[in-house]
CSV table of C-alpha atoms in Angstrom, one decimal:
chain,number,residue,atom,x,y,z
A,18,MET,CA,96.6,71.5,98.7
A,19,ILE,CA,95.9,74.3,101.2
A,20,GLY,CA,92.3,75.1,101.9
A,21,ASP,CA,90.5,78.4,101.7
A,22,LEU,CA,92.9,81.4,101.7
A,23,GLY,CA,90.3,83.5,103.5
A,24,ALA,CA,90.8,81.4,106.6
A,25,ARG,CA,94.2,83.0,107.2
A,26,ASP,CA,95.7,86.4,106.8
A,27,ALA,CA,98.7,87.0,104.6
A,28,THR,CA,101.2,87.1,107.4
A,29,ALA,CA,100.1,83.6,108.5
A,30,LEU,CA,100.4,82.3,104.9
A,31,ALA,CA,103.9,83.8,104.6
A,32,GLU,CA,104.8,82.0,107.8
A,33,LEU,CA,103.6,78.7,106.3
A,34,VAL,CA,105.8,79.3,103.2
A,35,ALA,CA,108.8,80.2,105.4
A,36,ALA,CA,108.4,77.0,107.4
A,37,ARG,CA,108.1,75.0,104.2
A,38,GLU,CA,104.7,73.7,105.2
A,39,VAL,CA,103.3,74.9,101.9
A,40,THR,CA,104.9,76.2,98.7
A,41,ALA,CA,104.2,79.4,96.7
A,42,GLU,CA,103.0,77.1,93.9
A,43,GLU,CA,100.5,75.5,96.1
A,44,LEU,CA,99.2,78.8,97.4
A,45,LEU,CA,98.9,80.1,93.8
A,46,ASP,CA,97.0,76.9,92.8
A,47,ALA,CA,94.6,77.5,95.7
A,48,ALA,CA,94.0,81.1,94.6
A,49,LEU,CA,93.4,80.1,91.0
A,50,ALA,CA,91.0,77.3,92.1
A,51,ALA,CA,89.1,79.9,94.2
A,52,VAL,CA,88.9,82.2,91.2
A,53,GLU,CA,87.5,79.4,89.1
A,54,ALA,CA,84.9,78.5,91.7
A,55,ARG,CA,83.8,81.9,93.0
A,56,ASN,CA,84.6,84.6,90.4
A,57,PRO,CA,81.8,83.7,88.0
A,58,ASP,CA,79.3,84.8,90.7
A,59,LEU,CA,81.4,87.8,91.8
A,60,ASN,CA,83.0,89.2,88.7
A,61,ALA,CA,85.9,90.5,90.8
A,62,VAL,CA,89.1,89.1,89.3
A,63,VAL,CA,90.1,90.1,85.7
A,64,LEU,CA,93.1,90.2,83.4
A,65,MET,CA,94.6,87.0,84.8
A,66,GLN,CA,98.4,86.5,84.3
A,67,GLU,CA,99.0,83.0,85.6
A,68,GLY,CA,102.1,82.7,83.4
A,69,VAL,CA,103.7,85.8,84.9
A,70,ALA,CA,103.0,84.5,88.4
A,71,ARG,CA,104.6,81.1,87.7
A,72,ARG,CA,107.6,82.6,86.1
A,73,ALA,CA,108.1,84.9,89.1
A,74,ILE,CA,108.1,81.9,91.4
A,75,ALA,CA,110.5,79.9,89.2
A,76,ALA,CA,112.9,82.9,89.0
A,77,GLY,CA,113.0,83.2,92.8
A,78,LEU,CA,110.8,85.5,94.8
A,79,PRO,CA,112.3,88.4,96.8
A,80,GLU,CA,113.0,87.7,100.4
A,81,GLY,CA,110.2,90.0,101.7
A,82,PRO,CA,107.6,89.7,104.5
A,83,PHE,CA,105.0,88.2,102.2
A,84,LYS,CA,107.1,85.8,100.2
A,85,GLY,CA,105.0,83.3,98.3
A,86,VAL,CA,101.6,84.9,99.1
A,87,PRO,CA,99.1,85.3,96.2
A,88,PHE,CA,98.2,88.9,95.5
A,89,LEU,CA,96.0,91.0,93.1
A,90,LEU,CA,96.4,94.6,91.8
A,91,LYS,CA,93.5,96.9,91.4
A,92,ASP,CA,92.6,97.5,87.7
A,93,LEU,CA,93.3,101.2,88.1
A,94,GLY,CA,96.7,102.7,88.6
A,95,CYS,CA,99.5,100.6,90.1
A,96,GLU,CA,101.1,100.5,86.6
A,97,ALA,CA,103.2,97.4,85.9
A,98,VAL,CA,104.9,96.1,82.8
A,99,ASP,CA,103.7,92.5,83.3
A,100,PHE,CA,100.1,93.5,84.1
A,101,PRO,CA,98.1,95.2,81.3
A,102,SER,CA,95.1,97.2,82.6
A,103,HIS,CA,91.6,98.2,81.4
A,104,ASN,CA,91.5,100.9,84.1
A,105,GLY,CA,87.8,100.1,84.4
A,106,SER,CA,87.1,101.6,81.0
A,107,ARG,CA,86.5,100.4,77.4
A,108,LEU,CA,88.4,103.4,76.3
A,109,LEU,CA,91.5,102.3,78.1
A,110,ALA,CA,91.1,98.5,77.6
A,111,ASP,CA,94.4,96.6,77.4
A,112,THR,CA,96.6,99.5,78.2
A,113,ARG,CA,100.3,98.4,78.5
A,114,TYR,CA,103.1,100.1,80.4
A,115,ASP,CA,106.7,100.5,79.6
A,116,ARG,CA,107.9,100.7,83.2
A,117,ASP,CA,106.7,99.8,86.6
A,118,SER,CA,105.2,102.3,89.0
A,119,ALA,CA,107.0,102.9,92.3
A,120,ILE,CA,104.2,101.4,94.3
A,121,TYR,CA,104.2,98.2,92.3
A,122,ALA,CA,107.9,97.9,92.6
A,123,ARG,CA,107.6,98.1,96.4
A,124,ILE,CA,104.7,95.7,96.5
A,125,ARG,CA,106.7,93.2,94.4
A,126,ALA,CA,109.7,93.5,96.7
A,127,THR,CA,107.6,92.1,99.5
A,128,GLY,CA,107.7,88.7,97.8
A,129,VAL,CA,104.0,88.5,96.8
A,130,VAL,CA,102.9,86.4,93.8
A,131,THR,CA,100.8,88.7,91.7
A,132,PHE,CA,98.6,86.9,89.2
A,133,GLY,CA,95.9,89.4,88.1
A,134,ARG,CA,93.9,92.5,88.6
A,135,THR,CA,90.6,93.3,90.3
A,136,THR,CA,87.6,95.3,88.9
A,137,SER,CA,87.2,99.0,89.3
A,138,PRO,CA,84.6,101.5,88.1
A,139,GLU,CA,85.6,103.7,85.2
A,140,GLY,CA,87.8,106.5,86.4
A,141,GLY,CA,87.5,105.3,90.0
A,142,ILE,CA,84.3,107.4,90.3
A,143,GLY,CA,81.6,105.9,92.5
A,144,ALA,CA,80.8,103.8,95.6
A,145,ALA,CA,80.0,100.7,93.5
A,146,THR,CA,81.9,98.7,90.9
A,147,GLU,CA,79.8,98.1,87.8
A,148,ALA,CA,82.0,99.0,84.8
A,149,ALA,CA,80.8,98.0,81.3
A,150,VAL,CA,84.3,96.8,80.3
A,151,TYR,CA,83.9,93.8,82.6
A,152,GLY,CA,80.5,92.8,81.2
A,153,GLY,CA,78.6,93.1,84.4
A,154,PRO,CA,78.6,94.4,88.0
A,155,THR,CA,80.9,93.2,90.8
A,156,ARG,CA,78.9,91.6,93.6
A,157,ASN,CA,79.2,91.3,97.4
A,158,PRO,CA,80.1,87.8,98.4
A,159,TRP,CA,78.0,88.1,101.6
A,160,ASN,CA,74.9,88.8,99.4
A,161,LEU,CA,75.2,88.8,95.6
A,162,ASP,CA,72.3,91.2,95.3
A,163,HIS,CA,74.4,93.9,96.9
A,164,THR,CA,77.5,95.8,95.8
A,165,SER,CA,81.0,95.1,97.2
A,166,GLY,CA,81.6,98.9,97.1
A,167,GLY,CA,83.9,101.0,95.0
A,168,SER,CA,86.1,101.9,93.6
A,169,SER,CA,88.3,99.0,94.9
A,170,GLY,CA,85.2,96.8,94.8
A,171,GLY,CA,86.9,93.9,93.0
A,172,ALA,CA,89.6,93.8,95.6
A,173,GLY,CA,87.1,93.9,98.5
A,174,ALA,CA,85.1,91.0,96.9
A,175,ALA,CA,88.2,88.9,96.2
A,176,VAL,CA,89.5,89.2,99.7
A,177,ALA,CA,86.2,88.7,101.4
A,178,ALA,CA,85.5,85.6,99.3
A,179,GLY,CA,88.8,84.0,100.2
A,180,ILE,CA,90.3,84.2,96.7
A,181,VAL,CA,93.3,86.0,98.2
A,182,ALA,CA,94.2,87.1,101.8
A,183,PHE,CA,94.9,90.7,100.8
A,184,ALA,CA,94.9,92.9,97.7
A,185,HIS,CA,95.9,96.3,96.4
A,186,GLY,CA,93.4,99.2,96.3
A,187,SER,CA,93.4,102.9,96.1
A,188,ASP,CA,91.3,105.6,97.8
A,189,GLY,CA,90.4,109.1,96.4
A,190,GLY,CA,87.0,109.5,98.2
A,191,GLY,CA,86.7,106.3,100.2
A,192,SER,CA,87.6,103.7,97.6
A,193,VAL,CA,89.5,101.5,100.1
A,194,ARG,CA,87.3,102.1,103.1
A,195,ILE,CA,83.9,101.7,101.3
A,196,PRO,CA,84.7,98.2,100.0
A,197,ALA,CA,86.2,97.4,103.4
A,198,ALA,CA,83.0,98.4,105.1
A,199,SER,CA,80.9,96.6,102.5
A,200,CYS,CA,82.8,93.4,102.7
A,201,GLY,CA,83.8,93.0,106.4
A,202,LEU,CA,87.4,93.9,105.9
A,203,PHE,CA,90.0,96.3,107.3
A,204,GLY,CA,90.7,99.3,105.1
A,205,PHE,CA,93.2,102.1,106.0
A,206,LYS,CA,93.8,105.4,104.1
A,207,PRO,CA,97.2,106.8,105.0
A,208,THR,CA,98.1,110.4,105.4
A,209,ARG,CA,98.4,112.3,102.1
A,210,ALA,CA,101.7,111.4,100.3
A,211,ARG,CA,102.6,108.6,102.7
A,212,LEU,CA,102.8,106.3,99.6
A,213,PRO,CA,104.4,107.1,96.2
A,214,ASP,CA,102.4,108.2,93.1
A,215,GLY,CA,105.1,108.2,90.5
A,216,PRO,CA,106.4,108.1,87.9
A,217,TYR,CA,103.1,108.2,86.0
A,218,VAL,CA,101.6,111.0,88.0
A,219,GLY,CA,102.7,113.5,90.6
A,220,GLU,CA,99.5,113.4,92.6
A,221,GLY,CA,96.0,112.0,92.2
A,222,TRP,CA,93.0,114.4,92.3
A,223,ALA,CA,94.9,117.3,93.8
A,224,GLY,CA,96.5,115.0,96.4
A,225,MET,CA,93.2,113.5,97.6
A,226,ALA,CA,93.9,110.0,96.1
A,227,ILE,CA,96.3,107.5,97.6
A,228,ASP,CA,97.0,103.8,97.3
A,229,GLY,CA,96.1,101.3,100.0
A,230,PHE,CA,95.2,97.7,100.7
A,231,LEU,CA,92.2,95.6,101.5
A,232,THR,CA,93.1,93.1,104.3
A,233,ARG,CA,91.7,90.6,106.8
A,234,SER,CA,94.0,91.8,109.6
A,235,VAL,CA,95.6,95.1,110.8
A,236,ARG,CA,99.0,93.5,110.8
A,237,ASP,CA,98.9,92.8,107.1
A,238,THR,CA,98.1,96.4,106.4
A,239,ALA,CA,100.8,97.6,108.8
A,240,VAL,CA,103.5,95.5,107.2
A,241,MET,CA,102.5,96.3,103.7
A,242,LEU,CA,102.4,100.0,104.5
A,243,ASP,CA,105.9,99.9,106.0
A,244,ALA,CA,107.2,98.2,102.8
A,245,CYS,CA,105.6,100.8,100.5
A,246,ALA,CA,105.9,104.0,102.5
A,247,GLY,CA,108.0,107.0,101.5
A,248,PRO,CA,108.3,109.3,98.5
A,249,ASP,CA,109.5,108.3,95.1
A,250,LEU,CA,112.0,110.2,93.1
A,251,GLY,CA,110.7,113.7,92.3
A,252,ALA,CA,107.6,113.6,94.5
A,253,PRO,CA,106.1,117.1,94.8
A,254,TYR,CA,105.7,116.8,98.6
A,255,VAL,CA,106.1,114.2,101.3
A,256,ALA,CA,104.2,113.1,104.4
A,257,PRO,CA,105.5,113.7,107.9
A,258,PRO,CA,108.0,111.0,108.8
A,259,LEU,CA,106.9,108.0,110.8
A,260,ILE,CA,108.2,107.9,114.4
A,261,ARG,CA,109.1,104.2,114.0
A,262,SER,CA,106.8,102.1,111.8
A,263,HIS,CA,103.3,100.9,111.5
A,264,ALA,CA,104.3,97.4,112.5
A,265,ASP,CA,106.1,98.7,115.6
A,266,ALA,CA,103.0,100.8,116.5
A,267,ILE,CA,100.6,97.8,116.5
A,268,SER,CA,102.9,95.9,118.9
A,269,ARG,CA,101.7,97.9,121.8
A,270,PRO,CA,98.4,99.6,122.8
A,271,PRO,CA,98.0,103.3,122.0
A,272,ARG,CA,97.7,105.9,124.8
A,273,ARG,CA,94.2,106.5,126.2
A,274,LEU,CA,92.5,108.8,123.7
A,275,ARG,CA,89.7,111.4,123.6
A,276,VAL,CA,87.1,110.1,121.1
A,277,MET,CA,84.4,112.3,119.5
A,278,ILE,CA,81.6,110.0,118.6
A,279,CYS,CA,79.3,111.2,115.8
A,280,ASP,CA,76.1,109.2,115.2
A,281,THR,CA,74.8,111.4,112.4
A,282,THR,CA,76.5,112.6,109.2
A,283,PHE,CA,79.0,115.5,109.7
A,284,THR,CA,76.2,117.8,108.5
A,285,GLY,CA,73.8,116.5,111.1
A,286,ALA,CA,71.6,114.3,108.9
A,287,PRO,CA,70.4,111.0,110.3
A,288,ILE,CA,72.0,107.7,109.3
A,289,HIS,CA,70.4,104.2,109.1
A,290,PRO,CA,69.5,102.8,112.6
A,291,GLU,CA,71.6,99.7,112.2
A,292,VAL,CA,74.6,101.7,111.2
A,293,LYS,CA,74.0,104.1,114.1
A,294,ALA,CA,73.8,101.2,116.5
A,295,ALA,CA,77.1,99.9,115.2
A,296,VAL,CA,78.7,103.3,115.9
A,297,HIS,CA,77.4,103.3,119.5
A,298,GLN,CA,78.6,99.7,120.0
A,299,ALA,CA,82.1,100.7,118.8
A,300,GLY,CA,81.9,103.7,121.2
A,301,ARG,CA,81.1,101.4,124.1
A,302,LEU,CA,84.0,99.1,123.1
A,303,LEU,CA,86.4,102.0,123.2
A,304,GLU,CA,85.1,103.1,126.6
A,305,SER,CA,85.6,99.6,127.9
A,306,LEU,CA,89.2,99.9,126.8
A,307,GLY,CA,89.7,103.0,128.8
A,308,HIS,CA,89.3,105.7,126.1
A,309,HIS,CA,87.2,108.8,126.8
A,310,VAL,CA,84.2,109.0,124.5
A,311,GLU,CA,82.0,112.1,124.1
A,312,PRO,CA,79.4,112.9,121.5
A,313,GLY,CA,80.2,115.7,119.0
A,314,ARG,CA,80.3,116.7,115.4
A,315,PRO,CA,83.3,118.2,113.6
A,316,GLN,CA,82.7,121.9,112.7
A,317,ALA,CA,83.9,122.2,109.1
A,318,ASP,CA,82.3,123.3,105.8
A,319,VAL,CA,81.6,119.8,104.4
A,320,PRO,CA,79.2,121.0,101.6
A,321,MET,CA,81.9,123.3,100.3
A,322,MET,CA,84.4,120.5,100.4
A,323,MET,CA,82.1,118.2,98.4
A,324,ARG,CA,81.4,120.8,95.8
A,325,ALA,CA,85.2,121.3,95.4
A,326,TRP,CA,85.8,117.5,95.4
A,327,THR,CA,83.2,117.1,92.7
A,328,ASP,CA,84.7,119.8,90.5
A,329,ILE,CA,88.3,118.6,90.9
A,330,VAL,CA,87.3,115.0,90.0
A,331,GLY,CA,85.2,116.2,87.1
A,332,VAL,CA,88.1,118.2,85.6
A,333,GLY,CA,90.5,115.3,86.2
A,334,THR,CA,88.1,112.9,84.5
A,335,ALA,CA,87.7,115.2,81.6
A,336,LEU,CA,91.4,115.6,81.2
A,337,GLY,CA,92.1,111.8,81.3
A,338,VAL,CA,89.3,111.0,78.8
A,339,ARG,CA,90.1,113.7,76.3
A,340,LYS,CA,93.8,112.8,76.2
A,341,THR,CA,92.9,109.2,75.3
A,342,LEU,CA,90.0,109.9,73.0
A,343,LYS,CA,92.1,111.9,70.6
A,344,GLY,CA,89.1,113.2,68.8
A,345,ARG,CA,87.1,110.0,68.8
A,346,ASP,CA,83.4,110.0,69.8
A,347,ALA,CA,83.0,109.3,73.5
A,348,GLU,CA,79.7,107.4,72.9
A,349,GLY,CA,80.3,103.7,73.2
A,350,LEU,CA,83.8,104.1,74.6
A,351,VAL,CA,83.0,106.2,77.7
A,352,GLU,CA,80.3,105.5,80.3
A,353,GLY,CA,77.5,107.9,81.0
A,354,VAL,CA,78.8,109.3,84.3
A,355,SER,CA,82.2,110.0,82.8
A,356,ARG,CA,80.6,111.8,79.9
A,357,GLY,CA,78.6,113.8,82.4
A,358,ALA,CA,81.9,114.7,84.2
A,359,MET,CA,83.3,115.9,80.9
A,360,ALA,CA,80.2,118.0,80.3
A,361,HIS,CA,80.3,119.4,83.8
A,362,ALA,CA,84.0,120.3,83.4
A,363,GLU,CA,83.1,122.3,80.3
A,364,THR,CA,80.7,124.5,82.4
A,365,LEU,CA,83.4,125.6,84.8
A,366,HIS,CA,85.3,128.8,84.6
A,367,PRO,CA,89.0,128.3,83.7
A,368,THR,CA,90.0,129.4,87.2
A,369,ARG,CA,87.6,127.1,89.0
A,370,TYR,CA,90.0,124.2,89.3
A,371,LEU,CA,92.5,126.3,91.3
A,372,GLU,CA,89.7,127.8,93.3
A,373,ALA,CA,88.4,124.3,94.2
A,374,VAL,CA,91.9,123.2,95.2
A,375,GLY,CA,92.1,126.3,97.4
A,376,GLU,CA,88.8,125.3,99.0
A,377,ILE,CA,90.1,121.8,99.7
A,378,HIS,CA,93.2,123.3,101.4
A,379,ALA,CA,91.0,125.6,103.5
A,380,PHE,CA,88.9,122.6,104.5
A,381,GLY,CA,92.0,120.8,105.5
A,382,ARG,CA,92.8,123.6,107.9
A,383,GLN,CA,89.3,123.5,109.3
A,384,MET,CA,89.7,119.8,110.0
A,385,ALA,CA,93.1,120.3,111.5
A,386,ALA,CA,91.6,122.8,113.9
A,387,VAL,CA,89.0,120.2,115.0
A,388,PHE,CA,91.8,117.9,116.2
A,389,GLU,CA,93.9,120.7,117.5
A,390,HIS,CA,91.3,121.9,120.0
A,391,GLY,CA,89.2,118.8,120.5
A,392,PRO,CA,89.4,115.1,120.2
A,393,ASP,CA,92.3,112.7,119.3
A,394,VAL,CA,89.9,110.5,117.3
A,395,ILE,CA,86.7,111.0,115.4
A,396,LEU,CA,84.4,107.9,115.4
A,397,SER,CA,81.6,107.7,112.9
A,398,ALA,CA,80.0,105.3,110.5
A,399,CYS,CA,81.8,104.6,107.3
A,400,LEU,CA,78.6,104.5,105.2
A,401,ALA,CA,75.3,106.0,106.2
A,402,GLU,CA,73.5,102.7,105.5
A,403,PRO,CA,74.3,99.0,104.9
A,404,PRO,CA,75.8,98.1,101.5
A,405,ALA,CA,73.6,99.2,98.6
A,406,ARG,CA,71.9,96.9,96.1
A,407,VAL,CA,73.6,96.4,92.7
A,408,GLY,CA,72.4,98.9,90.2
A,409,ARG,CA,71.7,101.7,92.5
A,410,PHE,CA,74.8,103.6,91.5
A,411,SER,CA,74.9,102.6,87.9
A,412,HIS,CA,77.3,104.6,85.7
A,413,ALA,CA,74.7,104.9,83.0
A,414,THR,CA,73.5,108.3,84.2
A,415,GLU,CA,75.1,111.4,82.6
A,416,ASP,CA,74.0,113.5,85.6
A,417,TYR,CA,77.5,113.6,87.1
A,418,VAL,CA,76.8,116.3,89.7
A,419,GLY,CA,73.5,114.6,90.8
A,420,TYR,CA,75.2,111.3,90.9
A,421,ARG,CA,77.8,112.7,93.4
A,422,ILE,CA,76.0,115.3,95.5
A,423,GLY,CA,72.4,115.3,94.5
A,424,PRO,CA,69.5,113.8,96.4
A,425,GLY,CA,70.1,110.0,96.8
A,426,GLY,CA,73.6,110.4,95.4
A,427,ILE,CA,76.8,108.9,96.5
A,428,PHE,CA,77.6,111.6,99.1
A,429,GLU,CA,74.4,110.8,101.0
A,430,TYR,CA,75.3,107.2,100.9
A,431,SER,CA,79.0,107.8,101.8
A,432,PRO,CA,79.2,111.1,103.6
A,433,PHE,CA,82.2,110.4,105.8
A,434,CYS,CA,85.1,109.1,103.8
A,435,ALA,CA,85.9,111.9,101.3
A,436,VAL,CA,86.2,114.3,104.2
A,437,PHE,CA,89.5,112.8,105.1
A,438,ASN,CA,90.7,112.6,101.5
A,439,ALA,CA,90.2,116.3,101.3
A,440,SER,CA,91.9,116.9,104.7
A,441,GLY,CA,94.7,114.4,103.9
A,442,GLN,CA,94.3,112.9,107.4
A,443,PRO,CA,94.6,109.2,108.1
A,444,ALA,CA,91.3,107.2,108.4
A,445,ALA,CA,90.2,103.6,108.6
A,446,SER,CA,87.2,101.4,108.3
A,447,VAL,CA,87.0,98.7,110.9
A,448,PRO,CA,84.5,95.7,110.5
A,449,LEU,CA,82.7,95.9,113.8
A,450,GLY,CA,79.0,95.7,112.8
A,451,TRP,CA,76.4,93.7,111.0
A,452,SER,CA,73.0,94.5,109.6
A,453,GLU,CA,70.0,92.4,110.2
A,454,GLY,CA,70.3,91.4,106.6
A,455,GLU,CA,73.7,89.8,107.5
A,456,LEU,CA,75.7,92.4,105.6
A,457,PRO,CA,78.9,93.9,107.1
A,458,ILE,CA,78.9,97.4,108.6
A,459,GLY,CA,82.2,99.3,109.0
A,460,VAL,CA,82.8,101.9,111.6
A,461,HIS,CA,85.1,104.8,110.7
A,462,LEU,CA,88.1,106.2,112.7
A,463,ALA,CA,90.1,109.2,111.8
A,464,MET,CA,93.0,111.2,113.4
A,465,ARG,CA,95.1,114.2,112.8
A,466,PHE,CA,97.4,114.6,109.9
A,467,GLY,CA,100.5,112.4,110.2
A,468,ALA,CA,99.1,110.3,113.1
A,469,ASP,CA,99.1,107.0,111.0
A,470,GLU,CA,101.0,105.0,113.7
A,471,GLU,CA,98.6,106.0,116.5
A,472,LEU,CA,95.6,105.3,114.4
A,473,ILE,CA,96.7,101.9,113.2
A,474,ALA,CA,97.6,101.0,116.8
A,475,LEU,CA,94.1,101.9,117.9
A,476,CYS,CA,92.7,99.7,115.1
A,477,ALA,CA,94.9,96.9,116.3
A,478,GLU,CA,93.7,97.3,119.8
A,479,LEU,CA,90.1,97.1,118.6
A,480,GLU,CA,91.0,93.9,116.6
A,481,ARG,CA,92.4,92.3,119.7
A,482,ALA,CA,89.3,93.3,121.8
A,483,ALA,CA,86.7,92.2,119.2
A,484,PRO,CA,88.5,89.9,116.7
A,485,TRP,CA,87.1,89.8,113.2
A,486,ALA,CA,89.5,87.2,112.0
A,487,ALA,CA,86.8,84.6,112.9
A,488,ILE,CA,84.7,86.1,110.0
A,489,ARG,CA,85.3,83.4,107.4
A,490,ALA,CA,85.0,83.8,103.7
A,491,PRO,CA,81.2,83.8,103.0
A,492,MET,CA,81.5,81.9,99.7
A,493,ALA,CA,83.6,79.2,101.2
A,494,GLY,CA,80.5,77.9,103.0
A,495,ALA,CA,81.6,79.1,106.4
A,496,SER,CA,79.2,81.0,108.6
A,497,ARG,CA,79.7,84.3,110.3
A,498,GLN,CA,80.8,83.9,113.9
């Protein structure tokens, strides 16, 4: 029996399988044992499909780069015939699909052994994962009183706890990067349309949402992105083509870059001192590697963007809920913040959705101009403070607008990530800091539209300079090093 899966990345596990030092069955057994031991505290892994996983192994796994490595899908999107989904909602509990999504087909072709799903908040709204359909909140394995983030909070908790070495996620306002920052993992949001959305949708949240992965290493993300990148049939638009590949990019250092370091929010508000210190530490590390670091703040209308983001997501939530309710009462089936989103959508003029999309596009041009005339990289915090306590961002409230952009709301807590969903630019959270309470702190890096390869190469350079692979799974009894 192999030990804790959190002690190795997925690439290393695949190498063990290829060398016949361990079997796919043994890796699956280890993952299932970890679920049994750790998931009761975490509430991260749901909708287990052990039989599907064992049949896939018996039938012969694809000869992909991660052949035999256990894997989990987020319980939101990534539609798959063999994996029913709650989509984080009592309304959508036990949804079944008649065909696989393009992203799942590409994931499966890597040879992974998928055996379940991970928790997500209803509708993917929020920086915490506390959906009622799962019977309780998902918790951070570093400290169970704190959130693992959202909306890919179950994925972040499962990887950080060593249940799996990597997992699927998605990111419409930071939903990969926030859990990565909260759980001490690497989270990368690709350029808009780098990964396929079909056939179930043409785009998510006006193009702001995209799939991704929670990983322990940059190389795992790079290889998985290469396996999944490219449009699916009928995609409404495509990302700029890669020069070579993500995996090729991380094989060599990037050029020396101009780095704008921002130790406030992008509107100039202060951030938590421990998080600010982590940003400056990352800046010094980049300087030691030969990059040119200067203080600055991107000049773009962030409040406008967040209002537009809030309206677009509110309308999208209302559309999805109403299509499924089919005249039933939302009370008891839909959580408070989603009901609030529906109510907010009803207050908007019929033309507001397209107006908001236009504002997002205008904001994207503003952010493109920041990179055109200034830095190559923007370095900031990922979250404005260390991971929040469980319950702070409960979905019970019906004040959807206040929950998002009001005082003490999610945008104050996570003011950086959604900026790059709106602009479509690639961005990443890198685990380079720790709070005094021994919780992870992620620093955030972003580059111009289409510069995925250069950004992931920079992340790999940081990983080589300050390895975070030594950060063992907290629930496996290993201490942070």
